Amino acid sequence: MSVNLAAPQASDLHPVAGVRIGVAEAGVRKAGRKDLTVLLLDAGAAVAGVFTQNRFCAAPVQVCREHLAAGDVRALVINTGVANAGTGAQGLADARATCAALATHLRLTPEQVLPFSTGVIMEPLPVDRIVAGLPAAVADARADHWLRAAQAIMTTDTVPKAASTRVMIAGTPVHVSGIAKGAGMIHPNMATMLGFVATDAAVDPALLRQAVRELADASFNRVTVDGDTSTNDSFILIATGKAGHAPITSLASSEGQALMAALRAVAQQLAQAIVRDGEGATKFITVRVEQGATANECLKVAYAIAHSPLVKTAFFASDPNLGRILAAVGYAGIADLDQTRIELYLDDVHVATCGGRHPAYREADGQRVMAQPEITVRVQLGRGDAAETVWTCDLSHDYVSINADYRS
């Protein structure tokens, strides 16, 4: 089940010069499905990443951070089925062994390979199966395999997540393509979510590190399904420099702004796809908080609403029990909040004014909006000019069933 989310078509996804992708069946956890992916990068590609802020981070996250610091990344290897988290020293050794095995095939050093894993936590990584599957994955590598990769990294996802766009920079066509996976254990702070976006634009490597943080904050750090921050979350940005234009050295330049707009569009499409495919989701909900004193307090209020099980179950039931939203605003942690200045809207329906029920509000109007598959909650705090947006979904019976049965 997903909310207005169609599976992408391979023909809609642009190849990115300098990136080849291969997938294979390694039998990491279950036989008969593609569960191993490699991304092979031409020399000179710049790579940057941001990762989960969960202190109990997975072994591949730890190894990725080490290898990114060393620079000159030439390959990524991704397995699904087993997260290699909560696996101690052996997990670190297994992640490094995976890197070493792929490096041997590609005549690289292990530090030039980034490992990623997603799946069940506290199970040992079957390194022998992954290593055995690497030759087939490398042999499968093609520039147009974005959709195959999106399918291969799925876990509880019901729809593969991929997006692509093209932009003109200095008269040169530049391509952006990306894939992501995630449906549960999704919460901001790089909440299990993986995202990979590549462009053939030429970007200064130091600038790419700034760009990936800004993109994460505008996309993957603005979604929540269940408030659980995963151990494995990773978002990687790749710029191969193959488009042929002069390198971008400032994100504030016209070229930098054009590229960031294209990258942001792809990242947000992927992030919203994760919410639309949230485990058991039947509603896609935009939470917009306006008139805050700061962006941070707007986010506090937005997340309080988006994380509330009472709010989320009310949306699932299409029940306009909207006092739950006001309660979430109140406990969001803004000490000097004046409730008499709060305005609440559901789409076009003005629900509350001056901290109380709007005189013209009728429950039938709230019911009409709540029954829709896509809903916007808008809160005005009456404190300033800041505004922020978060995307979330409802909480259904199926969410419990999916997570109760996840390991079976």
XYZ file of C-alpha atoms in Angstrom:
408
model
C 0.000 0.000 0.000
C 1.223 3.507 -0.828
C -0.346 6.942 -1.195
C -0.428 8.251 -4.770
C 2.962 6.734 -5.503
C 3.504 5.084 -8.865
C 6.484 2.891 -9.618
C 9.082 4.777 -11.678
C 9.806 3.729 -15.249
C 13.358 2.933 -16.344
C 12.929 5.180 -19.383
C 12.274 8.181 -17.102
C 15.618 7.859 -15.311
C 18.607 9.577 -16.907
C 21.979 7.839 -17.024
C 24.662 9.885 -15.289
C 27.972 9.879 -17.120
C 30.641 8.395 -14.894
C 28.302 6.100 -12.942
C 27.572 2.442 -13.724
C 25.249 0.295 -11.613
C 25.018 -3.471 -11.264
C 22.799 -5.760 -9.191
C 22.837 -9.455 -8.326
C 21.147 -12.131 -6.238
C 23.415 -12.951 -3.310
C 20.891 -14.648 -1.022
C 21.795 -12.334 1.845
C 18.624 -13.208 3.740
C 16.179 -14.726 1.271
C 16.783 -16.581 -1.962
C 15.322 -15.507 -5.258
C 15.610 -11.733 -5.021
C 18.165 -9.172 -6.095
C 19.762 -7.931 -2.882
C 23.259 -6.786 -3.824
C 24.044 -3.549 -5.657
C 27.275 -1.892 -6.741
C 27.808 1.647 -8.022
C 31.041 2.031 -9.967
C 32.426 5.569 -10.342
C 34.904 6.883 -12.870
C 38.120 8.428 -11.618
C 37.740 12.023 -10.505
C 34.230 11.736 -9.071
C 33.571 13.742 -5.908
C 31.582 12.021 -3.149
C 30.074 13.388 0.082
C 27.650 11.954 2.616
C 25.661 12.451 5.782
C 24.687 9.662 8.119
C 22.437 8.679 10.991
C 22.839 10.532 14.268
C 21.896 7.386 16.164
C 24.857 6.758 18.477
C 24.349 2.999 18.024
C 25.246 3.367 14.356
C 25.833 0.356 12.142
C 29.234 -0.986 11.127
C 28.927 0.157 7.489
C 28.160 3.708 8.652
C 31.344 3.715 10.730
C 33.409 2.373 7.832
C 31.830 4.822 5.368
C 32.832 7.742 7.552
C 36.408 6.471 7.701
C 36.662 5.904 3.946
C 35.067 9.229 3.020
C 37.630 10.992 5.169
C 40.360 9.281 3.152
C 38.887 10.589 -0.129
C 38.950 9.224 -3.715
C 35.860 7.003 -3.514
C 35.441 4.836 -6.631
C 32.734 2.333 -5.687
C 29.732 1.729 -3.431
C 28.402 -1.670 -2.373
C 24.902 -2.044 -0.906
C 23.222 -5.113 0.541
C 19.680 -5.532 1.769
C 18.357 -8.160 4.169
C 20.875 -7.715 7.000
C 21.722 -4.297 8.490
C 25.090 -5.280 10.025
C 24.144 -3.182 13.056
C 24.554 -4.280 16.649
C 27.217 -6.711 15.469
C 30.267 -5.398 17.365
C 33.827 -5.900 16.223
C 32.845 -8.721 13.871
C 30.441 -6.406 12.078
C 33.210 -3.886 11.439
C 35.474 -6.669 10.169
C 32.681 -7.896 7.866
C 32.049 -4.425 6.422
C 35.759 -3.999 5.759
C 35.978 -7.465 4.213
C 33.172 -6.572 1.813
C 35.050 -3.435 0.769
C 38.264 -5.385 0.312
C 36.544 -8.008 -1.845
C 35.020 -5.439 -4.207
C 38.278 -3.497 -4.287
C 40.086 -6.617 -5.444
C 37.663 -7.053 -8.366
C 38.091 -3.414 -9.393
C 41.832 -3.078 -8.689
C 41.201 -0.443 -6.048
C 42.179 -0.087 -2.415
C 39.535 -1.011 0.217
C 39.403 2.659 1.311
C 38.039 3.558 -2.139
C 34.870 1.523 -1.476
C 31.890 2.624 0.651
C 29.699 -0.131 2.195
C 25.964 0.181 2.966
C 23.617 -2.328 4.571
C 19.922 -2.360 5.404
C 17.674 -4.971 6.956
C 17.454 -6.819 10.242
C 19.561 -5.520 13.140
C 21.794 -7.770 15.300
C 22.220 -10.493 12.702
C 25.689 -11.305 11.319
C 26.420 -10.201 7.775
C 26.791 -13.240 5.471
C 30.038 -11.994 3.959
C 30.677 -15.223 2.048
C 27.394 -14.849 0.121
C 28.019 -11.173 -0.590
C 31.564 -11.826 -1.796
C 30.289 -14.653 -3.997
C 27.702 -12.331 -5.514
C 30.076 -9.471 -6.319
C 31.335 -10.781 -9.706
C 27.783 -10.977 -11.039
C 26.978 -7.491 -9.738
C 30.093 -6.010 -11.345
C 29.396 -7.808 -14.631
C 25.854 -6.385 -14.608
C 27.027 -2.773 -14.308
C 25.391 -0.413 -16.798
C 24.705 3.320 -16.885
C 20.938 2.797 -17.215
C 20.383 0.458 -14.262
C 18.945 3.021 -11.843
C 15.576 1.280 -11.601
C 17.180 -2.131 -11.055
C 19.147 -0.639 -8.166
C 16.041 0.985 -6.669
C 14.360 -2.424 -6.680
C 17.386 -4.218 -5.248
C 17.720 -1.997 -2.152
C 14.080 -2.371 -1.022
C 13.148 -4.007 2.292
C 9.570 -3.361 3.467
C 9.103 -0.858 0.626
C 6.171 -1.686 -1.648
C 7.327 0.596 -4.493
C 10.880 1.265 -5.757
C 11.918 4.876 -5.287
C 13.820 6.657 -8.049
C 13.799 10.134 -9.553
C 15.602 12.040 -12.266
C 15.822 15.487 -13.838
C 17.925 17.543 -16.207
C 19.073 21.176 -15.959
C 21.089 23.510 -18.187
C 24.236 24.916 -16.569
C 26.369 27.366 -18.542
C 24.668 26.131 -21.701
C 25.505 22.495 -20.889
C 22.920 19.797 -20.122
C 23.475 18.359 -16.644
C 21.735 15.204 -15.397
C 20.658 14.257 -11.885
C 19.368 10.810 -10.900
C 18.786 9.193 -7.536
C 17.350 6.229 -5.682
C 16.239 5.690 -2.094
C 14.741 3.053 0.131
C 12.734 3.313 3.297
C 9.232 2.798 4.618
C 9.625 2.296 8.370
C 12.067 3.316 11.104
C 11.992 6.760 9.509
C 12.651 9.883 11.566
C 14.659 13.074 10.946
C 18.371 13.272 11.751
C 19.055 11.019 8.783
C 16.569 8.789 9.945
C 16.236 2.430 7.972
C 16.757 4.933 5.073
C 19.294 4.962 2.276
C 19.534 7.624 -0.431
C 21.939 7.979 -3.337
C 21.897 10.926 -5.747
C 24.371 11.415 -8.588
C 24.988 14.191 -11.093
C 27.446 14.620 -13.944
C 27.970 18.244 -12.899
C 31.458 19.419 -12.025
C 31.507 20.583 -8.402
C 34.372 21.478 -6.095
C 34.651 18.534 -3.629
C 34.641 20.823 -0.593
C 31.458 22.427 -1.902
C 29.830 19.010 -2.288
C 30.095 18.453 1.465
C 28.136 21.658 2.042
C 25.632 20.706 -0.638
C 24.850 17.269 0.797
C 24.107 18.755 4.232
C 21.821 21.406 2.770
C 20.018 18.839 0.616
C 19.498 16.484 3.553
C 18.041 19.292 5.643
C 15.620 20.190 2.845
C 14.502 16.613 2.132
C 15.391 13.501 4.111
C 15.571 15.443 7.388
C 12.025 16.698 6.840
C 10.233 13.348 6.797
C 8.981 11.087 9.548
C 6.972 7.880 9.474
C 7.201 6.555 13.009
C 9.693 8.661 14.998
C 12.379 5.930 15.089
C 15.859 6.996 14.003
C 17.596 4.084 12.275
C 21.088 2.781 12.911
C 21.975 2.707 9.196
C 20.685 5.876 7.544
C 22.947 7.256 4.847
C 22.586 9.867 2.122
C 25.320 10.043 -0.500
C 25.830 12.736 -3.132
C 28.071 12.047 -6.143
C 29.314 14.551 -8.741
C 31.270 12.936 -11.585
C 32.289 16.130 -13.418
C 31.570 14.520 -16.793
C 29.085 17.129 -18.081
C 31.887 19.315 -19.406
C 31.138 22.727 -17.901
C 33.545 24.728 -15.737
C 33.552 23.497 -12.112
C 31.026 25.115 -9.781
C 32.907 26.793 -6.933
C 30.037 28.589 -5.168
C 26.533 27.425 -4.357
C 25.498 31.094 -4.364
C 26.445 31.498 -8.029
C 23.767 31.210 -10.707
C 25.233 27.848 -11.723
C 25.321 26.668 -8.102
C 21.724 27.731 -7.513
C 20.541 25.997 -10.682
C 22.275 22.772 -9.718
C 21.005 22.898 -6.119
C 17.443 23.427 -7.342
C 17.708 20.294 -9.499
C 19.333 18.254 -6.742
C 16.754 19.470 -4.221
C 13.886 18.490 -6.525
C 15.203 14.926 -6.825
C 16.028 14.603 -3.107
C 12.593 15.891 -2.057
C 10.822 13.589 -4.497
C 12.712 10.632 -3.019
C 12.091 11.745 0.580
C 8.378 12.240 -0.029
C 8.208 8.849 -1.747
C 9.455 7.275 1.487
C 6.559 8.852 3.385
C 4.028 7.967 0.683
C 5.220 4.371 1.036
C 5.300 4.474 4.839
C 4.531 1.103 6.343
C 0.752 0.753 6.239
C 0.249 4.391 5.178
C -3.099 5.484 3.748
C -2.627 9.274 4.031
C 0.190 11.634 2.981
C 0.257 14.627 5.313
C 2.086 17.927 4.891
C 2.606 19.792 8.175
C 3.353 23.465 7.596
C 4.151 25.709 10.582
C 4.242 29.437 9.901
C 4.801 32.694 11.758
C 7.399 31.241 14.090
C 10.098 33.266 15.801
C 12.752 30.877 14.444
C 12.951 27.963 12.011
C 13.907 25.696 14.902
C 10.709 26.352 16.852
C 8.663 25.822 13.694
C 10.301 22.421 13.321
C 9.652 21.577 16.967
C 5.938 22.188 16.471
C 5.820 20.417 13.106
C 7.529 17.309 14.480
C 5.354 17.270 17.599
C 2.304 17.055 15.319
C 3.885 14.636 12.842
C 5.148 12.238 15.542
C 1.992 12.135 17.662
C 0.414 8.640 17.596
C -2.920 10.209 18.542
C -2.780 12.639 15.633
C -1.620 9.961 13.205
C -4.316 7.456 14.207
C -6.969 10.181 13.927
C -5.859 10.769 10.345
C -6.045 7.047 9.637
C -9.626 6.971 10.933
C -10.529 10.202 9.072
C -11.676 11.434 12.466
C -11.546 15.257 12.852
C -10.497 15.012 16.505
C -8.420 18.119 15.928
C -7.844 19.025 19.560
C -5.052 16.448 19.314
C -3.194 18.770 16.932
C -3.566 21.738 19.286
C -2.350 19.584 22.168
C 0.767 18.653 20.159
C 1.421 22.327 19.441
C 1.196 23.002 23.159
C 3.691 20.346 24.258
C 6.210 21.015 21.472
C 8.493 22.820 23.911
C 8.009 26.529 23.216
C 7.950 27.930 26.738
C 6.480 31.349 25.977
C 3.906 30.239 23.390
C 0.737 32.341 23.490
C -2.170 30.022 22.725
C -4.461 32.969 21.949
C -2.399 33.665 18.812
C -2.636 30.139 17.360
C -4.452 29.607 14.048
C -5.080 26.085 12.694
C -6.118 25.104 9.174
C -6.846 21.770 7.474
C -6.347 22.530 3.787
C -8.854 25.347 3.162
C -10.787 24.813 6.392
C -10.101 27.299 9.218
C -10.421 25.061 12.277
C -9.163 27.170 15.193
C -8.575 30.872 15.769
C -7.120 32.727 18.729
C -6.497 29.371 20.387
C -10.117 28.176 20.179
C -12.599 26.700 17.730
C -13.326 28.971 14.772
C -16.976 30.123 14.876
C -17.536 29.054 11.266
C -15.923 25.626 11.639
C -18.200 22.620 11.102
C -17.140 19.067 11.781
C -18.447 18.017 8.362
C -15.797 20.279 6.812
C -13.073 18.653 8.863
C -14.429 15.216 7.961
C -14.286 16.099 4.258
C -10.613 17.002 4.429
C -9.645 14.114 6.709
C -11.098 11.628 4.206
C -8.691 12.771 1.488
C -5.525 10.773 0.709
C -3.448 13.985 0.838
C -3.900 16.576 3.573
C -2.141 19.776 4.605
C -2.087 20.839 8.263
C -1.168 24.511 8.606
C -0.414 26.126 11.953
C 0.283 29.823 12.462
C 2.089 30.669 15.698
C 1.789 34.460 15.522
C 5.379 34.984 16.662
C 7.407 36.008 13.593
C 8.197 35.288 9.957
C 9.861 31.841 10.102
C 8.218 28.830 8.462
C 9.073 25.138 8.028
C 7.472 22.070 6.427
C 7.559 18.396 7.429
C 6.026 15.438 5.592
C 4.491 12.466 7.400
C 1.814 9.796 7.082
C -0.914 8.240 9.185
C -0.529 5.250 11.504
C -2.640 2.240 10.594
C -3.324 -1.325 11.727
C -1.026 -2.512 8.937
C 1.950 -0.677 10.463
C 1.714 -2.912 13.523
C 1.259 -6.055 11.414
C 4.213 -5.272 9.127
C 6.583 -4.679 12.024
C 5.290 -7.612 14.064
C 5.983 -9.927 11.126
C 9.147 -8.235 9.808
C 11.621 -11.014 10.619
C 9.418 -13.887 9.460
